[in-house]
Coordinates of C-alpha atoms in Angstrom, one line a residue:
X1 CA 55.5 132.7 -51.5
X2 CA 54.7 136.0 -53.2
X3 CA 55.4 139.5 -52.2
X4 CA 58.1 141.5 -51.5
X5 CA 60.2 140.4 -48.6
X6 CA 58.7 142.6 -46.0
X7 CA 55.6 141.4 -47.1
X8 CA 57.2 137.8 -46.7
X9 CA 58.7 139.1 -43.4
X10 CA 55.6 140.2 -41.8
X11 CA 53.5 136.9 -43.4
X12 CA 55.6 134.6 -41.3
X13 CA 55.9 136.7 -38.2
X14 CA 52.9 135.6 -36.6
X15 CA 53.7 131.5 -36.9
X16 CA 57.5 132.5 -35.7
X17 CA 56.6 134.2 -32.5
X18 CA 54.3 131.2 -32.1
X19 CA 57.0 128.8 -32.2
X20 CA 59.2 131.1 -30.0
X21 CA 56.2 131.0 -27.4
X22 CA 56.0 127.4 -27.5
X23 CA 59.8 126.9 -27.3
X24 CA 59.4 128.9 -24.3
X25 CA 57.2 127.5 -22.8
X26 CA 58.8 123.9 -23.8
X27 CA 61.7 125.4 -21.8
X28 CA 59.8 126.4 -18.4
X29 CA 58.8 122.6 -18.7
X30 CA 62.5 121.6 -18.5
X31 CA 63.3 123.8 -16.4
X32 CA 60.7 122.5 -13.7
X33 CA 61.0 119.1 -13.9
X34 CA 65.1 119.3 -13.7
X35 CA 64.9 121.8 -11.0
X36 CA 62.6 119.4 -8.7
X37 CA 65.0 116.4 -10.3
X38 CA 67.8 118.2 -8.2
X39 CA 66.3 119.0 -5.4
X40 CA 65.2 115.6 -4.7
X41 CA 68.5 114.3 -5.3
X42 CA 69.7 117.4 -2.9
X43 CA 67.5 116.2 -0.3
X44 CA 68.3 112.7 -0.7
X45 CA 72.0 113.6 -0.4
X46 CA 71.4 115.1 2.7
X47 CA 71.5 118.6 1.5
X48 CA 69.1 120.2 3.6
X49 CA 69.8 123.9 2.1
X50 CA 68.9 124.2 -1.7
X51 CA 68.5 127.0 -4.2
X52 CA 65.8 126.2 -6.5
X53 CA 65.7 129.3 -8.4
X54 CA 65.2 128.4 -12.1
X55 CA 68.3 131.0 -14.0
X56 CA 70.6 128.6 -12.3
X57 CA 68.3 125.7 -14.7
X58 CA 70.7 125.1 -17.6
X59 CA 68.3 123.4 -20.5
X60 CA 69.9 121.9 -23.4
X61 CA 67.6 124.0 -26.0
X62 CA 69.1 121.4 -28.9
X63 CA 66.9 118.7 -28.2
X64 CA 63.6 119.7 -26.1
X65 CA 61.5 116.9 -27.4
X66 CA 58.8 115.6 -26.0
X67 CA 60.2 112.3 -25.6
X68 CA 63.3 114.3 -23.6
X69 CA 60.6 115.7 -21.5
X70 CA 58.9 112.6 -20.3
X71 CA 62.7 110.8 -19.4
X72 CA 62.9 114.0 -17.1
X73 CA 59.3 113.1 -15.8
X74 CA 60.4 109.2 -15.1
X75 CA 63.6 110.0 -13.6
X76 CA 61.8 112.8 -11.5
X77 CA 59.2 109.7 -10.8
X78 CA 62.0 107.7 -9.4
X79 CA 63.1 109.9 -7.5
X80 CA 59.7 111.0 -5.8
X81 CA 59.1 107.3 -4.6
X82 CA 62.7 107.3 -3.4
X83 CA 62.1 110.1 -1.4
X84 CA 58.8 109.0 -0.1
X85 CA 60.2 105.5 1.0
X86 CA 62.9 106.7 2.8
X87 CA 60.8 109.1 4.8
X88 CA 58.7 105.9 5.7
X89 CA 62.1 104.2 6.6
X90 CA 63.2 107.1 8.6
X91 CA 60.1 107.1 10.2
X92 CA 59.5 103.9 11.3
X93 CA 63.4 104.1 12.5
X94 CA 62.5 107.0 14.6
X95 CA 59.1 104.8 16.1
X96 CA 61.8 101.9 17.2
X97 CA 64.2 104.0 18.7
X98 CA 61.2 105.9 20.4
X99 CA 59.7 102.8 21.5
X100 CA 63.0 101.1 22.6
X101 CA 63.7 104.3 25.0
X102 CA 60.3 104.2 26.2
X103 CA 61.0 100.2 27.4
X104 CA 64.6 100.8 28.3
X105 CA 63.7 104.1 30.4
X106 CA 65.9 106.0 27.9
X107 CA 65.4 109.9 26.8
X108 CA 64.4 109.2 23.0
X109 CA 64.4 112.7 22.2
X110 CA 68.0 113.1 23.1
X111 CA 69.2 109.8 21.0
X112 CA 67.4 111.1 18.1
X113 CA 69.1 114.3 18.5
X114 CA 72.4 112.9 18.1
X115 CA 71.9 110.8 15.3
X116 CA 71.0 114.3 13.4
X117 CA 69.0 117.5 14.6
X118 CA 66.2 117.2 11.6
X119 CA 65.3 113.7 12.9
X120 CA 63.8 115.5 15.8
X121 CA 60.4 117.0 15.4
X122 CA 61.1 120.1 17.4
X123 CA 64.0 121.3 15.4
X124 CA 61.3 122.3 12.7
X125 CA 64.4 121.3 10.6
X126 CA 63.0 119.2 7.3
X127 CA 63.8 115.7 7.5
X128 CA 67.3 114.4 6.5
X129 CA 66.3 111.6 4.4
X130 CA 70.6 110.7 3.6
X131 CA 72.4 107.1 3.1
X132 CA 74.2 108.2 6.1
X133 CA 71.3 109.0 8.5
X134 CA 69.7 105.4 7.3
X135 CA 72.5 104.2 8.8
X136 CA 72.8 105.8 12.3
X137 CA 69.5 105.0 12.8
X138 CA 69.9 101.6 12.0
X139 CA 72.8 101.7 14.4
X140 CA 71.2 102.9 17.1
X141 CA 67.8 100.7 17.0
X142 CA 70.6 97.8 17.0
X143 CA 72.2 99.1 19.7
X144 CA 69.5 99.7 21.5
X145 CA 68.2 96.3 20.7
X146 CA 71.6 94.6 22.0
X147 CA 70.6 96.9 25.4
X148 CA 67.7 95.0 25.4
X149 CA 68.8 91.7 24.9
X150 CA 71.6 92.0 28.0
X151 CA 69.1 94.0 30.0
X152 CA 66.0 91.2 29.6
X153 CA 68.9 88.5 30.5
X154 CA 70.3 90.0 33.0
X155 CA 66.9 90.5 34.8
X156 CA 65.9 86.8 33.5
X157 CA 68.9 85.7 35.9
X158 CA 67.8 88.4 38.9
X159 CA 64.0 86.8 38.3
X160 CA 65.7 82.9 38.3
X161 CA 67.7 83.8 41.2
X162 CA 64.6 85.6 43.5
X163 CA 62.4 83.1 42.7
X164 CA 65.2 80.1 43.8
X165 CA 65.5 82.1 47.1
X166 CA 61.8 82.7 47.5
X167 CA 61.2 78.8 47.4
X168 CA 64.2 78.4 49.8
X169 CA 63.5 80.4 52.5
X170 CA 59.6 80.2 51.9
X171 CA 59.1 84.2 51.6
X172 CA 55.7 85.3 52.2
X173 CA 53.6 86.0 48.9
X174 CA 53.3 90.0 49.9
X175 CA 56.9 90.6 49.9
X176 CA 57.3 88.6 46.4
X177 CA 54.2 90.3 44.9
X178 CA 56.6 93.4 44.5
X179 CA 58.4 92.0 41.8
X180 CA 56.4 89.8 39.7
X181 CA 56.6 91.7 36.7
X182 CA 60.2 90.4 36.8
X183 CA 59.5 86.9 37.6
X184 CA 57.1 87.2 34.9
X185 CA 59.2 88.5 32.0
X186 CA 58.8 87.5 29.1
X187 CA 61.9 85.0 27.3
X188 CA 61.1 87.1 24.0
X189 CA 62.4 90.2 23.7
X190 CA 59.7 90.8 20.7
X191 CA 56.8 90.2 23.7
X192 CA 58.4 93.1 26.2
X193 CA 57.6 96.2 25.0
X194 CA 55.9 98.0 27.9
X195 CA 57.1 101.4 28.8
X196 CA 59.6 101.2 31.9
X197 CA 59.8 97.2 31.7
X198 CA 63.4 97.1 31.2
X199 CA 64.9 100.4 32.9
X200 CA 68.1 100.8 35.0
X201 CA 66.3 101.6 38.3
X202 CA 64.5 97.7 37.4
X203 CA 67.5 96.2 37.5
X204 CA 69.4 98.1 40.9
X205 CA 66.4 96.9 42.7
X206 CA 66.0 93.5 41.8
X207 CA 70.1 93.5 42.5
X208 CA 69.7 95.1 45.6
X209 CA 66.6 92.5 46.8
X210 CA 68.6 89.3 45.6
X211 CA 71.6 90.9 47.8
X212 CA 69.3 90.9 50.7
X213 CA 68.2 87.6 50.2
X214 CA 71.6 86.5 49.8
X215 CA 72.6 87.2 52.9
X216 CA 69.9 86.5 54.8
X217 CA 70.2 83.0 52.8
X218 CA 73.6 82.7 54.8
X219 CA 72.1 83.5 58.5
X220 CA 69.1 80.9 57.9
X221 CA 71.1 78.1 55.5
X222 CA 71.3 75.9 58.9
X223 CA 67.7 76.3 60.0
X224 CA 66.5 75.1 56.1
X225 CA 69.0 72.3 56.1
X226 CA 67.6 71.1 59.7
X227 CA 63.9 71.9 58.3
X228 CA 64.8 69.7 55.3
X229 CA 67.0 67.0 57.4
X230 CA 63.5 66.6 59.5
X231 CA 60.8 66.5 56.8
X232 CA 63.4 63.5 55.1
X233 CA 63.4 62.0 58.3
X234 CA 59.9 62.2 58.7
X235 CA 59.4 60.4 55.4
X236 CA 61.7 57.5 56.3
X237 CA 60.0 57.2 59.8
X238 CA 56.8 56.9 58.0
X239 CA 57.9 54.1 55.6
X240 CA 60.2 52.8 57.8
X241 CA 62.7 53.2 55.7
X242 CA 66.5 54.1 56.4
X243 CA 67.6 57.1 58.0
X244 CA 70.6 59.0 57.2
X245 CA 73.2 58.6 59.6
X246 CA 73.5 61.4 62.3
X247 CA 77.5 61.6 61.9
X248 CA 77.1 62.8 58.6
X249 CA 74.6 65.0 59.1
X250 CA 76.5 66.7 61.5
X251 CA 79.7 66.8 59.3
X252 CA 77.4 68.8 56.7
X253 CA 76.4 71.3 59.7
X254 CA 79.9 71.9 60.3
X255 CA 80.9 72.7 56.6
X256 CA 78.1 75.4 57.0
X257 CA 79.0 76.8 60.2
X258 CA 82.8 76.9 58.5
X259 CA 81.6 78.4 55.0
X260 CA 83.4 75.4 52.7
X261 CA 80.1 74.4 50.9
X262 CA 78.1 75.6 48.6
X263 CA 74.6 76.6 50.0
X264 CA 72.7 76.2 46.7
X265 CA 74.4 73.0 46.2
X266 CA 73.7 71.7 49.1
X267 CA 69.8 72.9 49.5
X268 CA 69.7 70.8 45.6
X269 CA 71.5 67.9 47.4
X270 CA 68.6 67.6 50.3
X271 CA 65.7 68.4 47.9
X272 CA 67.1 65.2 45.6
X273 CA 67.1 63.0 48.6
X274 CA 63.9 64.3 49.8
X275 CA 62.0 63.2 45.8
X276 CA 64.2 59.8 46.4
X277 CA 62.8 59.1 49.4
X278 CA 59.4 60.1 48.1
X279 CA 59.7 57.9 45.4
X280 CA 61.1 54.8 47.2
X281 CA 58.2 55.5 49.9
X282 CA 55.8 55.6 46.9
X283 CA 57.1 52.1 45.8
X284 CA 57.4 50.4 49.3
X285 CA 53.4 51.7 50.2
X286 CA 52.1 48.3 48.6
X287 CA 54.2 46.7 51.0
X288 CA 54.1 48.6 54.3
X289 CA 50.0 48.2 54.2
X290 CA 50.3 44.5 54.2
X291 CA 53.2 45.2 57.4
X292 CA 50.7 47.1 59.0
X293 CA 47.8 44.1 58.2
X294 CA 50.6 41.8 59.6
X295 CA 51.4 43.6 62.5
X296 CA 47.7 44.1 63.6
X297 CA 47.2 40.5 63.0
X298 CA 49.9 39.7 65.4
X299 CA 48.2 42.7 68.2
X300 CA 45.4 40.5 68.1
X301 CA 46.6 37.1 68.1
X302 CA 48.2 37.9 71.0
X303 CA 45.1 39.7 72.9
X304 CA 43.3 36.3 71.6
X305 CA 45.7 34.6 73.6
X306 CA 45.1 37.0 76.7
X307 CA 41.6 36.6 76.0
X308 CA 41.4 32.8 75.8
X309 CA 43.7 32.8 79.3
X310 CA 40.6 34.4 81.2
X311 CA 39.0 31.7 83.0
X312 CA 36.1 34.5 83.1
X313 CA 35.8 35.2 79.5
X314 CA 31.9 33.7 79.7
X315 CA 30.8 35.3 82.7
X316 CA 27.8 37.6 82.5
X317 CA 29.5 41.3 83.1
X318 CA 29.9 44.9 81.2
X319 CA 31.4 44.7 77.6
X320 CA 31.6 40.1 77.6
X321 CA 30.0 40.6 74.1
X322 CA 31.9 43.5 72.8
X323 CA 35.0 41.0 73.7
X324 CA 33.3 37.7 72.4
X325 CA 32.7 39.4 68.9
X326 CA 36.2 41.1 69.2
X327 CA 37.6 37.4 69.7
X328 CA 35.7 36.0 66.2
X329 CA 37.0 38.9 64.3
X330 CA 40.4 37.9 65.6
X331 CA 40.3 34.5 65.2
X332 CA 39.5 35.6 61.0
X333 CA 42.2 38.0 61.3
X334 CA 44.8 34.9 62.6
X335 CA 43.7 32.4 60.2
X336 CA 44.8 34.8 57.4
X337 CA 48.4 35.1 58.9
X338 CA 49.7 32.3 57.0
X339 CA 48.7 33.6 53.9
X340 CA 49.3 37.2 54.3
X341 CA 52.9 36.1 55.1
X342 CA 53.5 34.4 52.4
X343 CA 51.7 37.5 49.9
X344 CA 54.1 40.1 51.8
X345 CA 57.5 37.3 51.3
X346 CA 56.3 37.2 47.7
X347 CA 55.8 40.9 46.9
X348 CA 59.0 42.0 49.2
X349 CA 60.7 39.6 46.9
X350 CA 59.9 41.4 43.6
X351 CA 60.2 44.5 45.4
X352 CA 64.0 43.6 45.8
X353 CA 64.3 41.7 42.4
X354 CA 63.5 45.2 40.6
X355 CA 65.1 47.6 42.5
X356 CA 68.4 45.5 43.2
X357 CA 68.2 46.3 47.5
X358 CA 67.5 45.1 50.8
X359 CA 63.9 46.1 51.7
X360 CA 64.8 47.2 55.4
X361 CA 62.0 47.8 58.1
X362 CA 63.7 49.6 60.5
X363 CA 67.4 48.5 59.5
X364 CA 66.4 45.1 59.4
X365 CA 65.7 43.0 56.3
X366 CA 62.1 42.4 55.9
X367 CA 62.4 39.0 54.1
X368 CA 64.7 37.9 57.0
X369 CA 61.9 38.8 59.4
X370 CA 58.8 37.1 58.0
X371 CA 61.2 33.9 57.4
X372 CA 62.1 33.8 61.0
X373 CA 58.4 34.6 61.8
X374 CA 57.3 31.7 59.5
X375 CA 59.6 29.5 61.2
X376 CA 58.6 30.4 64.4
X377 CA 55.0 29.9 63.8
X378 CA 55.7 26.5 62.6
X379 CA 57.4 25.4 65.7
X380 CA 54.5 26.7 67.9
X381 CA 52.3 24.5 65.5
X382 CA 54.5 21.8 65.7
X383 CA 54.7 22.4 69.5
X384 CA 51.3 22.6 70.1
X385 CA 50.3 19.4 68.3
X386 CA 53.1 17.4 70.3
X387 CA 51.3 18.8 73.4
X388 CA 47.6 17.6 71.7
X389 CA 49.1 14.2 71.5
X390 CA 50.3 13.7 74.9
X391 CA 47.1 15.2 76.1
X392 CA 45.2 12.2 74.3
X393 CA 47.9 9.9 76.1
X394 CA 47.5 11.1 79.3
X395 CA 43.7 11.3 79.4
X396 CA 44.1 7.7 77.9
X397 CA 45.6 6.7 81.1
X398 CA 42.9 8.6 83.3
X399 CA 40.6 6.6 81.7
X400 CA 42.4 3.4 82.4
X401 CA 42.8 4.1 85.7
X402 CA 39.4 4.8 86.4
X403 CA 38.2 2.0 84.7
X404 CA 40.2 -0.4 86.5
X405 CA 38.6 1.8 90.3
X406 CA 35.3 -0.4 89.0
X407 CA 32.9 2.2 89.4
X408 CA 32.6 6.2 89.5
X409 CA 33.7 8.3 92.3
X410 CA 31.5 9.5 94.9
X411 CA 30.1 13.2 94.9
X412 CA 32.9 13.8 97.9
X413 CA 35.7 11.9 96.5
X414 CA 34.8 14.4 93.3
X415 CA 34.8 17.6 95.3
X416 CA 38.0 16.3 96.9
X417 CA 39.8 15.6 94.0
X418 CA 39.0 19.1 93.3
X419 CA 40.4 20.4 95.9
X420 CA 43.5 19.1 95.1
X421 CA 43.8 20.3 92.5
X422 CA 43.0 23.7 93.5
X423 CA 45.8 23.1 96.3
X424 CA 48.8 22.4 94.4
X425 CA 51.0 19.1 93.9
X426 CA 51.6 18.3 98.0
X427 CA 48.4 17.2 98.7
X428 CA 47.5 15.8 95.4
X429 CA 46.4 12.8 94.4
X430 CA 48.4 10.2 92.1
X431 CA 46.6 11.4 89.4
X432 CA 46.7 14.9 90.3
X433 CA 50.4 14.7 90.9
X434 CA 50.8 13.1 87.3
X435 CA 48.4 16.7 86.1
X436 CA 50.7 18.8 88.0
X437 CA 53.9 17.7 86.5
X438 CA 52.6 17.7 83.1
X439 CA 51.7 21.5 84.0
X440 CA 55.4 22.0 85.0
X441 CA 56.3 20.5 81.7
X442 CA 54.4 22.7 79.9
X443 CA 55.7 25.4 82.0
X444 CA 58.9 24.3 81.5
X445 CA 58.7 23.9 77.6
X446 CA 57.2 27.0 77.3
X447 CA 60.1 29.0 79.1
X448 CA 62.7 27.1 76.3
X449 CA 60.5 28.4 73.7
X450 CA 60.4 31.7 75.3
X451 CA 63.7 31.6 75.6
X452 CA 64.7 31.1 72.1
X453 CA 62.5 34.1 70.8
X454 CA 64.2 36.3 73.2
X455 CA 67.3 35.1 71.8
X456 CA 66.1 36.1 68.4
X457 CA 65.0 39.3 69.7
X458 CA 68.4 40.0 70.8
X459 CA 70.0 39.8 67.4
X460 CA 67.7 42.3 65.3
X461 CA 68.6 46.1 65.3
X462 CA 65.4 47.7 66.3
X463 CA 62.8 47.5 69.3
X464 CA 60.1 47.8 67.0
X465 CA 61.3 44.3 65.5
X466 CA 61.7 43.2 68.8
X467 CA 58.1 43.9 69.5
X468 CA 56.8 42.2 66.6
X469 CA 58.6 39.0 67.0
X470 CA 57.8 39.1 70.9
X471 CA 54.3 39.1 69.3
X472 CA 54.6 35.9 68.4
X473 CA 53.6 34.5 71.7
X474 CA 54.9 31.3 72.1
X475 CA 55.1 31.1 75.7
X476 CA 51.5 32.0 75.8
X477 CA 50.2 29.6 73.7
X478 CA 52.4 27.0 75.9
X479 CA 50.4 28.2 78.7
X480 CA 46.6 28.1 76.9
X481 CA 47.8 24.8 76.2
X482 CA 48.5 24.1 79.5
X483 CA 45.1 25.4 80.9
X484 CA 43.4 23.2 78.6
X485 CA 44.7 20.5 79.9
X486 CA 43.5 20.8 83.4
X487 CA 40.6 21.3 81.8
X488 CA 40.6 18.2 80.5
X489 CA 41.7 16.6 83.8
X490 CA 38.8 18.5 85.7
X491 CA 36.0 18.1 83.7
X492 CA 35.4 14.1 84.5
X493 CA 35.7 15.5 88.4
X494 CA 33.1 17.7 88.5
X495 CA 29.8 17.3 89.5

């Protein structure tokens, strides 16, 4: 460089006031980016009042480097997405706690306000965006959370506890309509999220209804127990099955007139015995058809018997063939007796085998029953071929007698013997005489038989088994068996 040093001076000028410009302007750079560097970190340290005016910007003029410049732009980077996720945080903190109060019937405007004024909208306060207001609102959605939680269980138990009493006492549908949407609710406490779903008012009521229930459980505990004593009745009556005994039922009305049991308790207690006795009745239904087979069986047997009795049973009059087809169908129907014993012994037997009991029919051992029945039956057989084979015997000695007469009787000695007959034993014949005391016989067999099936009778518990072995009918098949034989003895006599 030539010239004098003015010359010098004023040559370099020009590039130093350039630099000086630049350095400036490298400065206001700095001094930007550092002053939006603090207040970032001012506003995320919760200082809400900042002064950003640049002469309190110290720059360290001894390095102003580009490279310097850009660590200030990465740090101020940082901090902008710092700042921009906690105002999503605080936020979607805000949206719980709003939502929460909405659910819980809470005033969300006043909870926000007390975690800080600026988290309120209204204030017009910028958002405080602080380590410290994180956590109050963290602490208040879990609080409110927990208030949740105890407020869904506790109306869980009120729902539980109405719907137990509904079902108890049979309430009608209109006065449980009110408070479905507590029945209803949701176990989740994710799912309930409707404004008002879970609010204090909820709750009284529901307390207040169950309280109303409760006591008006007390006043009708004694008419359900009865309702449920009868409808257990009425399913043993059905199946024939074993009643509770009365004494005990009226020791549990007692404990309830005095207070000393539990009414829930015992409403479980009846409602158990009730599915029991559904379930045994379920079992026994195989069973009880075939009774019912057995004891129609035996109804018509016995009106056979009647029937066969009726010396007019052929005789042209109003409903003969309604009877005579009646009398085949019975006669099918008694045939299968036998049999339809010996199925019901067989299945009664498995019955008992598997469930490790007496089958009772009205207090009395079914088995028992058809055994005695079987036994019964087998004497009236027995019985009534002893009285077939002293029917050949005598009508052998008719026939000896009349052959040894050498011929036939006349048409009047026939109407005569006849009439005899028809008169009694006094003015009988020889023959007729020996008829007539084989009558009394039969009578008189018949009345032992009797006899011992009333003696039977005597020893079972129930009528109804009374009635069924009565059925039996062994005195009346004595007496058909009696009629047949002065059939018999007639028949040669008449003309």
């Amino acid at each position: 460089m030539t010239g004098t040093l003015k010359e010098q001076l004023d040559s370099i000028t020009p590039a130093l006031r350039e630099m000086q410009l630049r350095k400036e302007e490298r400065v206001k750079q700095f001094q930007a980016v550092q002053s939006q560097i603090q207040k970032i970190s001012a506003e995320i340290a919760g200082q809400l009042e900042y002064d950003d005016s640049s002469s309190k910007i110290l720059v360290n003029e001894s390095d102003l480097s580009l490279k310097k410049l850009e660590d200030y732009q990465i740090e101020l980077q940082r901090l902008h997405n710092d700042k921009n996720d906690r105002l999503q945080r605080v936020e979607k903190l805000i949206s719980t706690v709003q939502n929460l109060s909405a659910t819980l019937g809470m005033d969300s405007s006043t909870i926000i306000t007390k975690v800080h004024p600026s988290s309120n909208e209204l204030s017009g306060l910028p958002r405080n965006i602080s380590d410290g207001i994180l956590a109050k609102l963290n602490s208040t959605v879990e609080s409110l959370e927990e208030e949740k939680h105890m407020r869904l269980g506790k109306l869980h138990h009120l729902g539980k506890a109405l719907t137990n009493l509904w079902n108890l006492m049979d309430t009608p549908y209109e006065e449980r309509q009110l408070f479905f949407n507590i029945t209803n609710l949701s176990l989740s406490t994710a799912e309930i999220s409707s404004p008002g779903s879970l609010t204090h008012n909820l709750i009284q009521k529901a307390e207040a209804e169950v309280k109303r229930l409760d006591q008006l459980k007390a006043s009708k505990m004694k008419e359900l127990f009865l309702k449920k004593q009868f409808e257990l009745k009425e399913i043993c009556n059905r199946s024939h099955m074993e009643i509770p005994s009365q004494s005990e039922m009226d020791n549990i009305i007692d404990l309830l007139n005095s207070g000393e049991i539990d009414h829930a308790d015992l409403i479980v207690t009846m409602d158990d015995q009730i599915s029991r006795a559904k379930e045994e009745a379920s079992s026994r239904k195989g069973i009880m058809e075939k009774v019912e087979k057995w004891i129609s069986a035996c109804d018509e047997e016995q009106w056979l018997e009647e029937y066969s009795r009726d010396e007019n049973r052929y005789s042209v009059s109003r409903g003969a063939h309604k009877n005579l087809r009646r009398a085949e169908r019975a006669r099918v129907m008694v045939n299968k007796i036998p049999v339809l014993v010996d199925s019901l012994m067989t299945k009664t037997g498995d019955w008992e085998e598997e469930r490790k009991k007496v089958f009772l029919y009205d207090e009395v051992p079914l088995l028992a029953m058809l055994e005695d029945y079987r036994m019964l039956r087998q004497e009236r057989e027995a019985e009534k071929h002893r009285q077939r084979e002293k029917k050949k015997v005598q009508n052998q000695v008719v026939v000896g007698q009349e052959n040894s007469s050498g011929s036939r009787p006349s048409t009047t000695s026939r109407h005569f013997s006849n009439r005899c007959l028809n008169e009694g034993s006094n003015n009988a014949t020889p023959i007729n005489r020996r008829v007539s005391l084989s009558i009394q016989q039969l009578q008189s067999s018949s009345i032992n038989s009797a006899t011992q099936g009333i003696s039977f009778m005597k020893e079972a518990k129930k009528t109804h088994t009374q009635m069924i072995i009565a059925r039996t009918g062994l005195a009346s098949h004595h007496r058909e068996d009696a009629a047949s034989v002065v059939s018999t003895f007639s028949s040669p006599l008449s003309p």
